[in-house]
Amino acid sequence: MKRPLYSIRMQASRNGHHLSGAEHLSTKAELEPLAASLIKRALEHMRGRAETIQLSIDKVDEAQIGYGVLPDLHTYLVDDYHQGRRAAAAILQKAGVTSAAIEGAMVAMASGAAPDGHNMRGAMLIDAVSGYRLEPDQARGVRVSRMDLTEQARHELTLGLRSLGLDNAHVREALVLAGKVVTAPGVLAELCWSDDPDYTAGYVASAQLGYIRFPHLKPKGEERGGRAFFLAAGEQNLSELIDYLQCKPLLFDHIGQFHRSRQWVEPS
Ligand code: WAQ
Ligand code: MG
């Protein structure tokens, strides 16, 4: 990608609550059209029109840019969100997260993880053993930014996802975000489901297992969603982790493998 690169972040709110956000790395030539598309996205959000839109643009220090490979993508078909959450929990346990921590994260996400019962702007940081929440601000959470795809990787990702019928912005953006999260120091796994009422899918991701999506992790029409990053106990240098998630520029120049959907089979 042509240099310099700029980090561009959008955050939109309505009635004082988080509505929508996005983060990219952009060339100078793409910056203006990208800014326009992010403003449009905030004004045309399905949960309402943004009342406040913040746009931040920062030049990236080239020496800091890291490169990465996207996680492999898997889909487990589930009958409904109850089965989806059981499947997600089983996979999180495989990644080393205790059932108490999983249960706590799911209850928080299902009931609105911010203190006022609304969605957080960013992610919860959860101790994978005790289930304690560790993010400094429980309304804001930690917002991952400064990650994107190279043009070539974007092209390959689009083709790969298209072959599975999955080429939409939710999947593309979530794969890139999860790709950064699973490389963060001390992160064991991530759990996510969307806050968009029509989008019921979600995923679990870890460095070893990849990006494992489930078509249903919440009921249709539900506006509450969120993200939880589970942290290995005893490895919690929180300020280093938060700095990495928010500030380290990471460009994915390689995609992972794309696997066909399989039916989830409940462990007996
Ligand atoms: N950093 C941290 N947390 C974030 C970020 C970020 N950059 N962006 C969103 N969140 C949190 C925030 O609490 C949102 O309310 C919540 O995640 C959901 O965000 O494979 O669409 O953008 O089919 O609604 C996953 C499944 C879709 C995709 C995720 O998330 C697939 C999605 P949304
Ligand atoms: Mg959303």
Coordinates of C-alpha atoms and ligand atoms in Angstrom, one line a residue:
M1 CA 0.0 0.0 0.0
K2 CA 1.2 3.5 -0.8
R3 CA 2.7 5.5 2.1
P4 CA 2.0 7.4 4.2
L5 CA -0.9 5.5 5.8
Y6 CA -3.5 7.2 8.0
S7 CA -5.6 5.7 10.8
I8 CA -9.2 6.7 10.4
R9 CA -11.7 6.1 13.2
M10 CA -15.4 6.9 13.3
Q11 CA -17.6 6.8 16.3
A12 CA -21.2 7.8 16.2
S13 CA -23.7 8.2 19.0
R14 CA -27.4 8.9 19.4
N15 CA -29.2 10.0 22.6
G16 CA -25.8 9.8 24.3
H17 CA -25.4 6.1 23.5
H18 CA -23.0 4.3 21.2
L19 CA -24.5 3.7 17.8
S20 CA -21.8 2.8 15.3
G21 CA -18.0 2.8 14.8
A22 CA -15.4 1.8 12.3
E23 CA -11.7 1.9 12.0
H24 CA -9.4 1.6 9.0
L25 CA -5.9 2.2 7.7
S26 CA -6.0 4.3 4.5
T27 CA -3.8 5.8 1.9
K28 CA -3.9 9.5 1.4
A29 CA -5.9 9.1 -1.9
E30 CA -8.5 6.9 -0.2
L31 CA -8.9 9.1 2.9
E32 CA -11.6 11.5 1.6
P33 CA -13.9 8.9 0.0
L34 CA -13.5 6.7 3.1
A35 CA -14.4 9.6 5.4
A36 CA -17.5 10.3 3.3
S37 CA -18.6 6.6 3.4
L38 CA -18.1 6.5 7.2
I39 CA -20.2 9.6 7.7
K40 CA -22.9 8.1 5.5
R41 CA -22.8 4.9 7.5
A42 CA -23.3 6.8 10.7
L43 CA -26.3 8.8 9.3
E44 CA -28.0 5.7 7.8
H45 CA -27.5 3.2 10.6
M46 CA -30.4 0.8 10.9
R47 CA -30.7 1.6 14.7
G48 CA -31.2 5.3 13.9
R49 CA -29.5 8.4 12.6
A50 CA -26.3 9.5 14.4
E51 CA -26.6 12.7 16.4
T52 CA -22.9 13.0 17.1
I53 CA -20.2 11.8 14.8
Q54 CA -16.5 11.9 15.7
L55 CA -14.0 11.3 13.0
S56 CA -10.3 11.0 13.9
I57 CA -7.5 10.9 11.4
D58 CA -3.9 10.3 12.5
K59 CA -0.9 9.7 10.3
V60 CA 0.7 6.3 11.1
D61 CA 4.3 5.9 12.1
E62 CA 5.6 3.7 9.3
A63 CA 8.3 2.1 11.4
Q64 CA 5.5 0.8 13.7
I65 CA 3.5 -1.1 11.0
G66 CA 3.3 -4.8 11.6
Y67 CA 2.0 -7.4 9.1
G68 CA -0.2 -10.4 9.7
V69 CA -2.2 -13.3 8.4
L70 CA -6.0 -13.4 8.9
P71 CA -7.4 -16.3 11.0
D72 CA -8.9 -19.4 9.2
L73 CA -12.6 -19.2 9.0
H74 CA -15.0 -21.9 10.1
T75 CA -18.8 -21.9 10.3
Y76 CA -20.8 -24.2 12.6
L77 CA -24.5 -24.3 11.7
V78 CA -26.7 -24.2 14.7
D79 CA -30.5 -24.4 15.0
D80 CA -31.0 -21.3 17.1
Y81 CA -29.1 -18.9 19.4
H82 CA -29.5 -21.3 22.4
Q83 CA -27.5 -24.0 20.6
G84 CA -25.2 -21.3 19.2
R85 CA -24.3 -20.1 22.7
R86 CA -23.7 -23.6 23.9
A87 CA -21.4 -24.3 21.0
A88 CA -19.6 -21.0 21.5
A89 CA -19.1 -21.8 25.2
A90 CA -17.8 -25.3 24.4
I91 CA -15.2 -23.8 22.1
L92 CA -14.2 -21.1 24.5
Q93 CA -13.6 -23.7 27.1
K94 CA -11.3 -25.5 24.7
A95 CA -9.4 -22.3 24.4
G96 CA -8.9 -22.2 28.2
V97 CA -11.7 -20.0 29.4
T98 CA -13.6 -21.2 32.5
S99 CA -17.4 -21.6 32.4
A100 CA -17.8 -18.9 35.0
A101 CA -16.0 -16.4 32.8
I102 CA -18.0 -17.5 29.7
E103 CA -21.3 -17.3 31.6
G104 CA -20.4 -13.8 32.9
A105 CA -19.5 -12.5 29.5
M106 CA -22.7 -13.9 27.9
V107 CA -24.9 -12.5 30.6
A108 CA -23.3 -9.0 30.3
M109 CA -23.6 -9.0 26.5
A110 CA -27.2 -10.2 26.6
S111 CA -28.2 -7.6 29.1
G112 CA -26.2 -4.6 27.7
A113 CA -22.6 -4.6 29.0
A114 CA -22.4 -0.9 29.8
P115 CA -23.4 0.2 33.3
D116 CA -26.6 1.8 32.0
G117 CA -27.6 -1.5 30.2
H118 CA -26.7 -0.1 26.7
N119 CA -24.1 -1.4 24.4
M120 CA -20.5 -0.6 25.1
R121 CA -18.5 1.3 22.5
G122 CA -15.7 -1.2 22.7
A123 CA -14.9 -4.6 24.3
M124 CA -14.9 -6.0 27.8
L125 CA -11.6 -7.4 29.0
I126 CA -12.3 -10.4 31.1
D127 CA -10.0 -12.6 33.2
A128 CA -10.4 -16.0 31.6
V129 CA -10.3 -17.8 35.0
S130 CA -12.1 -15.6 37.5
G131 CA -14.4 -13.9 35.0
Y132 CA -13.6 -10.5 36.5
R133 CA -14.0 -7.5 34.2
L134 CA -10.8 -5.6 33.9
E135 CA -11.4 -2.8 31.4
P136 CA -10.8 0.6 33.0
D137 CA -14.0 2.1 31.7
Q138 CA -17.1 -0.2 31.6
A139 CA -19.1 2.1 29.3
R140 CA -16.4 2.7 26.8
G141 CA -14.5 -0.6 26.9
V142 CA -11.5 -1.0 24.7
R143 CA -11.8 -0.1 21.1
V144 CA -9.5 -2.0 18.7
S145 CA -8.2 0.2 15.9
R146 CA -5.4 0.7 13.4
M147 CA -5.9 -2.5 11.5
D148 CA -6.8 -3.2 7.9
L149 CA -6.1 -5.3 4.9
T150 CA -3.6 -4.6 2.1
E151 CA -5.3 -4.1 -1.3
Q152 CA -4.3 -7.6 -2.5
A153 CA -5.5 -9.3 0.7
R154 CA -8.8 -7.4 0.5
H155 CA -9.2 -8.7 -3.1
E156 CA -8.4 -12.3 -2.0
L157 CA -10.7 -12.0 1.0
T158 CA -13.6 -10.9 -1.1
L159 CA -13.2 -13.8 -3.5
G160 CA -12.8 -16.3 -0.7
L161 CA -15.9 -15.0 1.2
R162 CA -17.9 -14.8 -2.0
S163 CA -17.3 -18.5 -2.7
L164 CA -19.0 -19.2 0.6
G165 CA -21.8 -16.6 0.1
L166 CA -20.4 -14.6 3.0
D167 CA -19.0 -11.5 1.4
N168 CA -20.5 -8.8 3.6
A169 CA -19.0 -6.0 5.6
H170 CA -19.8 -7.6 9.0
V171 CA -17.7 -10.7 8.2
R172 CA -14.9 -8.7 6.5
E173 CA -14.6 -6.3 9.4
A174 CA -15.0 -8.9 12.1
L175 CA -12.3 -11.1 10.6
V176 CA -9.8 -8.2 10.5
L177 CA -10.7 -7.1 14.1
A178 CA -10.4 -10.7 15.4
G179 CA -7.2 -11.1 13.5
K180 CA -5.6 -8.3 15.5
V181 CA -7.2 -9.3 18.9
V182 CA -5.9 -12.9 18.8
T183 CA -2.3 -11.7 18.3
A184 CA -2.5 -9.4 21.3
P185 CA -0.3 -10.2 24.3
G186 CA -2.2 -12.2 26.9
V187 CA -5.5 -12.6 24.9
L188 CA -6.7 -16.3 25.0
A189 CA -9.9 -15.8 23.0
E190 CA -12.6 -13.5 21.8
L191 CA -16.4 -13.8 21.9
C192 CA -18.6 -11.5 19.8
W193 CA -22.1 -11.0 18.6
S194 CA -23.4 -8.1 16.6
D195 CA -25.5 -5.2 17.9
D196 CA -27.3 -4.8 14.6
P197 CA -30.9 -6.2 15.2
D198 CA -31.0 -8.0 11.9
Y199 CA -27.6 -9.6 12.2
T200 CA -27.8 -12.6 14.5
A201 CA -24.4 -14.1 13.7
G202 CA -21.4 -14.1 16.0
Y203 CA -18.1 -15.8 16.6
V204 CA -15.4 -17.1 18.8
A205 CA -11.8 -16.6 17.8
S206 CA -8.4 -17.7 19.1
A207 CA -4.9 -17.9 17.7
Q208 CA -5.0 -21.7 17.6
L209 CA -8.6 -22.3 16.6
G210 CA -9.1 -19.5 14.2
Y211 CA -12.4 -17.6 13.6
I212 CA -15.3 -19.8 14.3
R213 CA -18.7 -18.3 13.3
F214 CA -22.2 -19.3 14.3
P215 CA -25.2 -18.0 12.3
H216 CA -27.1 -17.5 15.5
L217 CA -25.7 -16.2 18.8
K218 CA -28.7 -13.9 19.6
P219 CA -32.4 -13.7 18.6
K220 CA -33.5 -11.7 15.6
G221 CA -34.5 -8.1 16.5
E222 CA -32.2 -8.0 19.5
E223 CA -30.2 -4.7 19.6
R224 CA -27.8 -5.8 22.3
G225 CA -24.4 -7.1 21.2
G226 CA -20.8 -6.8 22.2
R227 CA -17.3 -8.2 22.5
A228 CA -15.4 -9.9 25.2
F229 CA -11.6 -10.5 25.1
F230 CA -10.6 -13.2 27.6
L231 CA -7.2 -12.7 29.2
A232 CA -4.9 -15.4 30.4
A233 CA -4.5 -15.2 34.2
G234 CA -1.2 -13.8 35.4
E235 CA -0.4 -12.3 32.1
Q236 CA -2.2 -9.1 32.6
N237 CA -0.1 -6.2 31.7
L238 CA -3.2 -4.2 31.0
S239 CA -1.7 -1.0 29.8
E240 CA 0.6 -2.9 27.3
L241 CA -2.4 -4.9 26.0
I242 CA -4.6 -1.8 25.6
D243 CA -1.9 0.1 23.9
Y244 CA -1.4 -2.8 21.4
L245 CA -5.2 -3.1 20.7
Q246 CA -5.7 0.6 20.2
C247 CA -2.4 1.8 18.8
K248 CA -0.3 -0.8 17.1
P249 CA -0.8 -0.5 13.3
L250 CA -1.4 -3.9 11.8
L251 CA -1.9 -4.7 8.1
F252 CA -3.1 -8.1 7.0
D253 CA -1.3 -9.0 3.8
H254 CA -2.3 -12.7 3.8
I255 CA -5.7 -14.3 4.2
G256 CA -6.4 -17.6 6.0
Q257 CA -8.2 -20.7 4.8
F258 CA -12.0 -20.7 4.2
H259 CA -13.8 -23.8 5.4
R260 CA -17.3 -24.9 4.3
S261 CA -20.1 -24.8 6.9
R262 CA -20.6 -27.8 9.1
Q263 CA -23.4 -28.7 11.4
W264 CA -22.5 -28.3 15.1
V265 CA -22.8 -31.6 16.9
E266 CA -23.5 -31.2 20.7
P267 CA -21.0 -33.1 22.8
S268 CA -22.8 -36.0 24.5
Ligands
WAQ1 N1 -13.1 -2.7 19.2 C1 -13.7 -3.2 20.3 N2 -15.0 -3.5 20.3 C2 -15.8 -3.2 19.3 C3 -15.2 -2.7 18.1 C4 -13.8 -2.4 18.1 N3 -13.2 -1.9 17.0 N4 -16.2 -2.5 17.2 C5 -17.3 -3.0 17.8 N5 -17.1 -3.4 19.0 C6 -18.0 -3.9 20.0 C7 -19.1 -2.9 20.4 O1 -19.5 -3.2 21.7 C8 -20.3 -3.3 19.5 O2 -21.5 -2.9 20.1 C9 -20.1 -4.8 19.4 O3 -18.7 -5.0 19.4 C10 -20.7 -5.3 18.1 O4 -20.2 -4.6 17.0 O5 -18.9 -13.9 10.7 O6 -21.3 -6.8 13.3 O7 -19.9 -4.0 14.6 O8 -21.0 -13.3 10.2 O9 -22.2 -4.8 15.5 C11 -19.8 -10.8 13.9 C12 -20.2 -12.0 12.9 C13 -20.5 -9.5 13.5 C14 -19.8 -11.8 11.5 C15 -20.0 -8.5 14.5 O10 -20.3 -6.3 15.3 C16 -19.9 -13.1 10.8 C17 -20.6 -7.1 14.3 P1 -20.7 -4.8 15.5
MG2 MG -23.0 -3.0 14.7

